[in-house]
XYZ file of C-alpha atoms in Angstrom:
586
model
C -22.402 0.015 32.592
C -18.910 -1.231 33.449
C -15.689 0.429 34.496
C -12.782 0.685 32.059
C -9.115 1.374 32.713
C -8.493 5.105 32.642
C -5.388 6.738 31.138
C -3.451 9.268 33.214
C -5.353 12.517 33.696
C -8.795 10.922 33.405
C -11.086 11.666 36.340
C -13.771 9.162 35.373
C -14.156 6.248 32.988
C -17.264 4.331 32.082
C -18.413 2.033 29.312
C -21.852 2.669 27.851
C -23.914 0.259 25.773
C -25.699 1.844 22.805
C -28.551 -0.041 21.138
C -29.843 0.554 17.624
C -32.687 -0.795 15.508
C -34.345 -0.015 12.200
C -31.989 -1.490 9.645
C -32.622 -4.314 7.211
C -31.341 -7.889 7.449
C -29.312 -9.220 4.513
C -26.615 -11.764 3.766
C -24.473 -12.740 0.829
C -20.899 -13.220 -0.407
C -18.035 -10.965 0.606
C -16.685 -8.384 -1.808
C -13.278 -8.707 -3.413
C -12.013 -5.834 -1.266
C -13.336 -7.495 1.899
C -11.733 -10.813 0.949
C -8.440 -9.015 0.362
C -8.512 -7.278 3.737
C -9.768 -10.340 5.630
C -6.777 -12.220 4.277
C -4.510 -9.493 5.688
C -6.413 -9.383 9.004
C -5.939 -13.115 9.518
C -2.237 -12.862 8.646
C -0.959 -9.549 10.017
C -0.640 -8.046 13.472
C -3.705 -5.965 14.443
C -1.803 -2.698 14.915
C -0.621 -2.858 11.301
C -3.952 -3.739 9.671
C -6.562 -1.988 11.844
C -7.114 1.686 11.015
C -7.993 4.677 13.184
C -9.417 8.191 13.106
C -10.247 11.148 15.357
C -13.563 12.982 15.033
C -14.164 16.446 16.436
C -17.284 17.251 18.433
C -18.966 20.649 17.960
C -19.123 22.814 21.074
C -22.295 22.390 23.079
C -22.953 18.791 22.014
C -24.429 16.700 24.796
C -23.497 13.092 25.465
C -26.937 11.736 24.556
C -26.868 13.509 21.205
C -23.394 12.143 20.437
C -24.497 8.582 21.247
C -27.687 8.967 19.194
C -25.634 10.115 16.200
C -23.413 7.033 16.453
C -26.494 4.808 16.577
C -27.950 6.593 13.524
C -24.777 5.842 11.561
C -25.065 2.167 12.450
C -28.644 2.048 11.177
C -27.781 4.023 8.024
C -24.786 1.945 6.886
C -24.953 -1.815 6.412
C -21.180 -2.111 6.794
C -21.428 -1.144 10.480
C -23.981 -3.918 11.062
C -21.935 -6.567 9.263
C -20.207 -9.614 10.660
C -18.438 -12.487 8.901
C -19.468 -15.878 10.331
C -17.271 -18.813 9.469
C -16.930 -22.330 10.766
C -13.839 -23.697 12.520
C -12.719 -25.503 9.370
C -12.940 -22.484 7.066
C -9.698 -20.788 6.084
C -11.459 -17.414 5.832
C -15.034 -16.102 5.847
C -16.751 -16.149 2.464
C -20.083 -14.696 3.585
C -21.204 -11.464 5.251
C -24.321 -11.035 7.360
C -26.063 -7.696 7.937
C -28.074 -7.511 11.171
C -31.230 -5.356 11.439
C -30.410 -4.275 14.997
C -27.841 -4.715 17.694
C -25.635 -2.851 20.139
C -22.137 -1.535 20.599
C -20.133 -0.093 23.470
C -18.544 3.318 23.900
C -15.885 4.049 26.493
C -16.221 7.567 27.923
C -13.063 9.118 29.377
C -13.980 12.189 31.424
C -11.492 14.928 32.321
C -11.541 18.025 34.476
C -9.181 19.515 31.901
C -7.928 18.036 28.638
C -4.222 18.017 27.719
C -2.846 21.120 26.002
C -3.018 19.370 22.602
C -6.304 17.408 22.645
C -5.926 16.307 19.018
C -2.544 14.681 19.660
C -3.935 13.094 22.829
C -6.945 11.700 20.935
C -4.686 10.500 18.121
C -2.551 8.544 20.605
C -5.639 6.930 22.157
C -7.054 6.026 18.746
C -3.747 4.529 17.631
C -3.494 2.498 20.846
C -6.980 1.103 20.205
C -5.638 -0.548 17.045
C -3.599 -3.027 19.082
C -6.525 -5.395 19.787
C -7.935 -7.673 17.102
C -11.528 -7.380 15.938
C -13.447 -10.648 15.930
C -14.820 -10.857 12.418
C -17.759 -13.053 13.434
C -18.849 -11.018 16.437
C -17.503 -7.505 16.960
C -18.990 -4.142 16.051
C -16.403 -2.772 13.586
C -15.727 0.509 15.422
C -13.886 0.588 18.767
C -15.048 3.919 20.204
C -13.724 6.213 22.909
C -15.318 9.568 23.668
C -13.047 12.110 25.329
C -15.129 14.376 27.553
C -14.511 17.475 29.640
C -16.781 17.825 32.659
C -19.220 15.377 31.064
C -19.315 17.086 27.640
C -17.897 15.152 24.627
C -14.942 16.858 22.954
C -13.377 14.243 20.654
C -14.106 10.726 19.433
C -11.027 8.507 19.171
C -11.711 5.298 17.301
C -10.116 2.238 15.781
C -11.878 0.459 12.930
C -11.876 -2.979 11.375
C -10.374 -2.855 7.894
C -12.771 -5.639 6.870
C -15.647 -3.147 6.520
C -14.016 0.299 6.341
C -11.048 2.003 4.759
C -9.725 5.519 5.227
C -12.202 7.073 2.821
C -15.129 5.252 4.433
C -14.114 6.709 7.785
C -14.084 10.115 6.111
C -17.668 9.598 4.923
C -18.719 8.567 8.425
C -16.995 11.604 9.906
C -18.788 13.959 7.504
C -22.144 12.434 8.366
C -21.405 12.425 12.096
C -20.784 16.173 12.027
C -23.914 16.776 9.928
C -26.037 14.833 12.422
C -24.631 16.820 15.332
C -25.451 20.041 13.480
C -29.009 18.847 12.998
C -28.712 18.602 9.211
C -30.709 15.934 7.338
C -28.638 13.319 5.543
C -29.398 12.563 1.887
C -30.393 9.010 0.918
C -27.522 6.555 0.532
C -26.851 6.180 -3.194
C -23.401 4.560 -3.074
C -23.156 0.809 -3.474
C -23.420 -1.155 -0.249
C -20.952 -4.006 0.253
C -23.594 -6.597 -0.684
C -24.606 -4.639 -3.791
C -20.959 -4.412 -4.798
C -20.479 -8.140 -4.197
C -23.432 -8.895 -6.466
C -21.937 -6.729 -9.192
C -18.519 -8.375 -8.821
C -19.981 -11.872 -9.058
C -21.947 -11.074 -12.214
C -20.577 -12.228 -15.602
C -19.452 -8.657 -16.363
C -17.778 -8.427 -12.969
C -15.891 -11.667 -13.511
C -14.696 -10.480 -16.925
C -13.445 -7.280 -15.288
C -11.581 -9.311 -12.657
C -9.966 -11.475 -15.354
C -8.851 -8.357 -17.244
C -7.359 -6.964 -14.031
C -5.348 -10.143 -13.489
C -4.053 -9.979 -17.068
C -2.931 -6.378 -16.425
C -1.054 -7.449 -13.300
C 0.495 -10.443 -15.051
C 1.949 -8.266 -17.814
C 3.658 -6.005 -15.265
C 4.811 -8.902 -13.090
C 6.434 -10.560 -16.105
C 8.092 -7.482 -17.629
C 8.471 -4.717 -15.044
C 11.205 -4.324 -12.428
C 10.713 -6.798 -9.596
C 11.559 -4.024 -7.120
C 11.824 -0.261 -7.537
C 14.602 -0.078 -4.952
C 17.021 -2.879 -5.829
C 20.247 -1.472 -4.429
C 22.774 -1.814 -1.633
C 21.050 -1.426 1.722
C 17.638 -2.644 0.565
C 16.895 -5.691 2.682
C 13.979 -7.294 4.462
C 10.278 -7.292 3.694
C 9.294 -4.686 6.304
C 10.883 -1.439 7.442
C 10.508 0.560 10.646
C 9.958 3.930 9.057
C 9.434 7.417 10.517
C 6.880 9.677 8.868
C 7.721 13.043 7.336
C 4.938 15.577 6.693
C 5.352 18.464 4.274
C 3.060 21.520 4.232
C 3.826 24.065 1.562
C 1.945 27.036 0.132
C 4.748 27.210 -2.461
C 3.931 23.689 -3.518
C 0.206 24.425 -3.818
C 0.824 27.511 -5.958
C 3.271 25.619 -8.163
C 0.915 22.670 -8.635
C -1.969 24.964 -9.599
C 0.235 26.890 -12.023
C 1.619 23.683 -13.560
C -1.924 22.395 -14.092
C -2.934 25.675 -15.773
C 0.136 25.707 -18.024
C -0.217 22.090 -19.154
C -4.018 21.849 -19.140
C -3.805 18.675 -17.053
C -5.590 17.853 -13.833
C -3.603 18.770 -10.702
C -3.755 15.160 -9.497
C -2.221 13.908 -12.745
C 0.538 16.531 -12.587
C 1.353 15.549 -9.008
C 1.332 11.806 -9.750
C 3.580 12.317 -12.780
C 6.039 14.441 -10.803
C 6.141 11.863 -7.997
C 6.743 9.024 -10.490
C 9.490 10.987 -12.253
C 11.279 11.723 -8.998
C 10.862 8.188 -7.645
C 12.211 6.586 -10.830
C 15.018 9.178 -10.967
C 16.107 8.369 -7.399
C 15.811 4.595 -7.966
C 17.667 4.658 -11.283
C 14.738 2.994 -13.041
C 13.258 3.631 -16.480
C 9.799 2.537 -15.312
C 7.917 3.589 -12.204
C 5.836 0.718 -10.844
C 3.664 1.853 -7.949
C 0.535 0.801 -6.121
C -2.216 3.440 -6.224
C -4.861 2.280 -3.707
C -7.437 5.102 -3.906
C -8.173 4.310 -7.534
C -11.107 2.159 -6.476
C -13.191 5.252 -5.660
C -12.915 6.986 -9.010
C -16.443 5.818 -9.957
C -19.300 8.003 -8.591
C -21.222 5.013 -7.231
C -18.211 4.081 -5.083
C -16.896 7.526 -4.104
C -18.914 7.684 -0.854
C -19.290 3.973 -0.222
C -18.930 2.927 3.408
C -17.042 -0.269 2.766
C -13.469 -1.378 2.305
C -12.353 -0.923 -1.284
C -8.698 -1.498 -0.465
C -7.304 -3.103 -3.563
C -4.282 -1.832 -5.403
C -4.272 -0.361 -8.833
C -0.857 -1.228 -10.219
C 0.602 1.625 -12.226
C 3.523 1.165 -14.578
C 4.660 4.418 -16.135
C 7.610 4.341 -18.523
C 9.383 7.590 -17.660
C 11.585 7.543 -20.757
C 10.280 10.683 -22.427
C 12.001 13.757 -23.836
C 10.301 16.106 -21.380
C 7.868 16.339 -18.502
C 5.045 17.522 -20.738
C 5.533 14.561 -23.064
C 5.418 12.189 -20.108
C 2.372 13.958 -18.665
C 0.525 13.332 -21.941
C 0.728 9.571 -21.424
C 0.546 9.500 -17.608
C -3.215 10.076 -17.489
C -3.817 7.105 -19.782
C -1.468 4.918 -17.756
C -3.237 5.906 -14.543
C -6.701 5.244 -15.964
C -5.514 1.869 -17.265
C -4.349 1.015 -13.762
C -7.621 2.224 -12.224
C -9.721 0.145 -14.609
C -7.797 -2.953 -13.557
C -7.997 -2.559 -9.793
C -10.847 -4.987 -9.009
C -9.869 -8.622 -8.696
C -10.165 -11.715 -6.565
C -7.323 -11.398 -4.043
C -6.774 -15.159 -3.787
C -6.553 -15.426 -7.567
C -4.089 -12.532 -7.599
C -1.796 -14.107 -5.024
C -1.917 -17.415 -6.893
C -0.960 -15.475 -10.018
C 1.871 -13.669 -8.224
C 3.219 -16.978 -6.904
C 3.054 -18.691 -10.290
C 4.451 -15.832 -12.374
C 7.253 -14.919 -10.012
C 8.337 -18.543 -9.769
C 8.411 -18.823 -13.552
C 10.273 -15.540 -13.879
C 12.497 -16.256 -10.890
C 11.686 -12.981 -9.178
C 10.013 -11.794 -5.982
C 7.595 -8.921 -6.581
C 8.102 -6.158 -4.032
C 5.374 -3.571 -3.347
C 8.120 -1.011 -2.933
C 6.364 2.206 -3.919
C 2.863 3.346 -2.939
C 1.191 6.654 -3.870
C -2.155 7.338 -2.212
C -3.717 10.667 -3.204
C -6.855 11.111 -1.115
C -7.057 14.880 -1.563
C -9.705 14.826 -4.292
C -12.094 12.335 -2.736
C -15.453 13.658 -1.487
C -14.651 12.632 2.060
C -11.267 11.601 3.312
C -9.126 11.221 6.349
C -7.464 14.457 5.281
C -10.486 16.349 6.541
C -10.073 14.849 9.991
C -7.191 17.196 10.673
C -7.993 20.697 11.792
C -7.988 23.221 8.917
C -4.659 24.896 8.436
C -4.623 28.079 10.436
C -1.559 29.234 8.561
C -0.028 28.526 5.196
C 3.724 27.967 5.608
C 5.791 28.452 2.500
C 7.508 25.140 3.225
C 7.441 23.227 6.496
C 8.753 19.745 7.304
C 7.728 17.887 10.463
C 8.945 14.446 11.517
C 6.428 12.151 13.183
C 6.167 8.700 14.678
C 7.442 5.625 12.900
C 5.471 2.704 11.517
C 6.377 -0.805 10.449
C 5.556 -0.926 6.745
C 5.891 -3.540 3.968
C 7.023 -0.809 1.546
C 10.131 1.275 0.948
C 8.395 4.489 -0.131
C 4.825 5.405 0.826
C 3.279 8.814 0.122
C -0.157 9.984 1.285
C -1.396 13.233 -0.277
C -3.941 14.892 2.016
C -4.604 18.231 0.333
C -3.356 20.284 -2.584
C -4.817 23.701 -1.711
C -4.393 26.166 -0.049
C -1.302 24.202 0.930
C 0.223 21.085 -0.549
C 0.205 18.637 2.335
C 1.533 15.109 2.124
C 3.251 12.589 4.359
C 6.044 10.315 3.219
C 7.439 7.223 4.868
C 10.796 6.313 3.289
C 12.974 3.348 4.272
C 15.663 4.923 6.485
C 18.243 2.426 5.223
C 17.899 4.019 1.778
C 16.726 7.480 2.795
C 18.496 8.880 5.852
C 16.654 11.916 7.230
C 18.466 14.359 4.997
C 17.720 12.299 1.881
C 14.058 11.885 2.843
C 13.745 15.648 3.283
C 15.431 16.209 -0.079
C 12.886 13.875 -1.685
C 9.956 15.807 -0.197
C 11.297 19.266 -0.966
C 12.538 18.053 -4.352
C 8.943 17.331 -5.341
C 8.021 20.957 -4.598
C 11.017 22.200 -6.553
C 10.093 20.035 -9.538
C 6.522 21.369 -9.478
C 7.878 24.917 -9.425
C 10.034 24.193 -12.461
C 7.130 22.561 -14.320
C 4.938 25.567 -13.504
C 7.393 27.818 -15.358
C 8.111 25.700 -18.444
C 8.539 22.201 -19.805
C 11.351 20.313 -18.058
C 13.733 18.134 -20.118
C 14.044 14.538 -18.943
C 16.451 11.754 -19.788
C 20.121 11.273 -18.979
C 20.975 14.847 -19.909
C 17.974 16.293 -18.051
C 18.469 18.659 -15.107
C 16.477 16.723 -12.500
C 19.312 16.391 -10.010
C 20.166 20.091 -10.228
C 16.513 21.157 -10.129
C 15.405 18.970 -7.241
C 18.503 18.131 -5.220
C 17.574 14.434 -5.480
C 20.466 12.302 -6.690
C 20.077 8.891 -8.366
C 21.316 5.916 -6.401
C 24.955 5.084 -7.089
C 25.226 1.404 -8.007
C 28.638 -0.145 -8.301
C 29.926 -2.070 -11.325
C 28.704 -5.328 -9.802
C 25.118 -4.311 -10.582
C 23.656 -5.171 -13.986
C 20.226 -4.857 -15.585
C 18.817 -8.247 -16.532
C 15.247 -8.984 -17.590
C 14.196 -5.415 -16.743
C 15.555 -5.676 -13.189
C 18.640 -4.394 -11.415
C 20.556 -7.451 -10.225
C 23.776 -8.162 -8.345
C 25.199 -11.463 -9.688
C 27.402 -11.703 -6.598
C 24.326 -11.436 -4.364
C 22.593 -14.087 -6.478
C 25.562 -16.425 -6.025
C 25.663 -15.798 -2.274
C 21.927 -16.416 -1.872
C 22.004 -19.570 -4.008
C 25.040 -20.960 -2.209
C 23.300 -20.426 1.120
C 20.092 -22.023 -0.149
C 22.081 -25.083 -1.280
C 23.831 -25.602 2.028
C 27.118 -23.892 1.150
C 27.831 -25.372 -2.276
C 30.233 -23.237 -4.338
C 28.409 -21.077 -6.863
C 29.430 -18.615 -9.553
C 26.831 -16.515 -11.414
C 27.558 -14.906 -14.783
C 25.597 -12.754 -17.198
C 25.684 -14.551 -20.547
C 24.150 -14.275 -23.964
C 21.953 -17.244 -24.782
C 21.248 -17.975 -21.130
C 17.510 -17.936 -21.681
C 16.381 -14.486 -20.626
C 13.573 -12.745 -22.522
C 16.072 -10.963 -24.773
C 18.464 -13.932 -24.904
C 20.713 -12.407 -22.222
C 20.377 -13.865 -18.765
C 22.001 -15.237 -15.653
C 23.739 -18.595 -15.581
C 24.565 -20.195 -12.242
C 27.519 -22.600 -12.266
C 27.299 -24.895 -9.243
C 30.202 -27.044 -8.153
C 29.551 -30.763 -7.716
C 31.486 -33.980 -7.096
C 31.076 -36.580 -9.854
C 31.787 -39.414 -7.434
C 28.613 -38.716 -5.453
C 26.585 -37.306 -8.333
C 24.344 -40.328 -9.018
C 23.139 -40.168 -5.417
C 22.918 -36.387 -5.358
C 19.326 -35.173 -5.101
C 20.037 -31.579 -6.115
C 18.547 -30.835 -9.515
C 17.933 -27.565 -11.361
C 14.319 -27.704 -10.201
C 15.388 -28.229 -6.593
C 17.992 -25.469 -6.807
C 15.432 -23.045 -8.200
C 12.893 -23.922 -5.511
C 15.508 -23.492 -2.775
C 16.485 -20.063 -4.096
C 12.883 -18.915 -4.478
C 12.312 -19.759 -0.811
C 14.967 -17.237 0.293
C 14.181 -14.473 -2.236
C 11.785 -12.357 -0.106
C 13.634 -9.340 1.246
C 16.456 -9.604 -1.339
C 15.434 -7.163 -4.116
C 18.819 -7.405 -5.833
C 18.487 -11.147 -6.391
C 16.913 -12.591 -9.527
C 16.938 -16.340 -10.044
C 19.316 -17.592 -12.754
C 17.788 -18.462 -16.085
C 19.900 -21.635 -16.195
C 21.425 -23.807 -13.485
C 24.543 -25.682 -14.580
C 26.136 -28.281 -12.298
C 29.815 -28.689 -13.155
C 32.530 -31.048 -11.973
C 34.700 -29.457 -9.329
C 34.619 -25.858 -8.166
C 32.894 -23.348 -10.484
C 35.917 -21.253 -11.420
C 36.679 -19.380 -14.621
C 36.324 -20.433 -17.354
C 33.292 -22.108 -15.841
C 31.707 -22.865 -19.205
C 34.667 -25.028 -20.169
C 34.227 -27.413 -17.255
C 32.523 -30.764 -17.523
C 28.759 -30.334 -17.207
C 27.032 -32.937 -15.074
C 23.486 -31.573 -15.261
C 21.760 -28.398 -16.407
C 18.288 -26.939 -16.816
C 16.066 -23.924 -16.262
C 14.828 -25.063 -12.873
C 11.377 -23.768 -13.690
C 9.779 -27.101 -14.531
C 10.315 -26.521 -18.256
C 13.197 -28.032 -20.195
C 14.857 -29.082 -16.954
C 17.197 -32.059 -17.127
């Protein structure tokens, strides 16, 4: 037993070592989800990639019983006994090892009296525990603190390694923790273990499924908008974003009524409404969004204690005459995304790099919709049950640094609709973010009553209060993306060390429909033979500065002209031209 640092208000702090035995020893390759998260763990700061949870403790539970329950979970689930050994020369672990026994530590923070809001206190402690990295080759994947009052456990605040758990896995563990403390027997584990899943993924059928998933992503990367929010103010690859939580009995009633009227599943109605509103606000005809929880739609994975964090990539063309017409195709689009959500992460990132370079774009994971309300066990259950059912309540919470511009987590749909939204404050000031949240409820209420017309003449703005972004005349749609030619010229000029650049939208420039961007770059003929700047080099320089510039699409042709690139640029003497993409470049 050792002494740990105690937060304010703690009368005693001690660290206990808990030993467990009785599991089986196994080893094998990592799963695709593990490989994906390990890549993020090795790249990102721990507070952004570690996850956390708070577990309640039933009244009357003794400390020994709480510790025994934690040990039982470790024996029951291979993921909690897993480490990822890798040599000093390895870029990332490729193997996982399951130990038959071992130990972990629990820090006990004892109090004479807990703070007035023990859940908020535990949440803050759990979030703070995310700040320290987990050693993949050594550490137990749960960092545990037990909050006690006069020696009796009251809450468990924990941080978890994303290499072996995700939010739903923590929900499964929480359910089983409470069952153990109530003395209830746990059923046999029937969900796939990480090693079982890895074996399935590495089978011939699993590899074919991964290849099909990559083909699905490639189609969207080549044809969809490179960013949902390409507009003035959108900048950078990460945003410091406050969270907004909505709780609404109105919303729950409307969603249930809309599902009854249309005959669709409530989750499909909600996803469709969110996509409609997101595309409406972004001024896009297609909603491209990551849908992470799709990986648990199979029964054998629903209660898996593992990390299944891989995106399903949804592309829903919202051009439909009415909501009901769009709803009819949304379920198919969602299932198509779900079926293509298992892939080798390294292969995917190689694909993204190759395709975006060839297209001259930078894919932005702008929009994320994570509906965990229907899963058998979720983080949603970790919150205390709603003691009331407000008609519509909005509460602002703490901010997070996120690599997205719009992230929505749906926690429950009855008896209240409860979701949290993090929206880039540069695009969604507080009033606009609140309009987006309440606008979703208002849209559901309208859909519950009757079919809602869509399209340019549709009443979405009047119904929801959400207005489409106002883009100035300098914005054009090229290759399925909103682009600012002036921003392209500015970025290219900067990438080329200040050379003068003019970018025009021209027919015959080489875009998919024959209409594309042409960059005219000023050059001096006297130094041209010694000039190393080529279309390929210009394209590579621009691609290097594209991240965080969603309004910039690389030109389809680079034309070096004698003198400054002024109108009529096409009439000037051409010194060199090409696509810059390694094809037909001169």
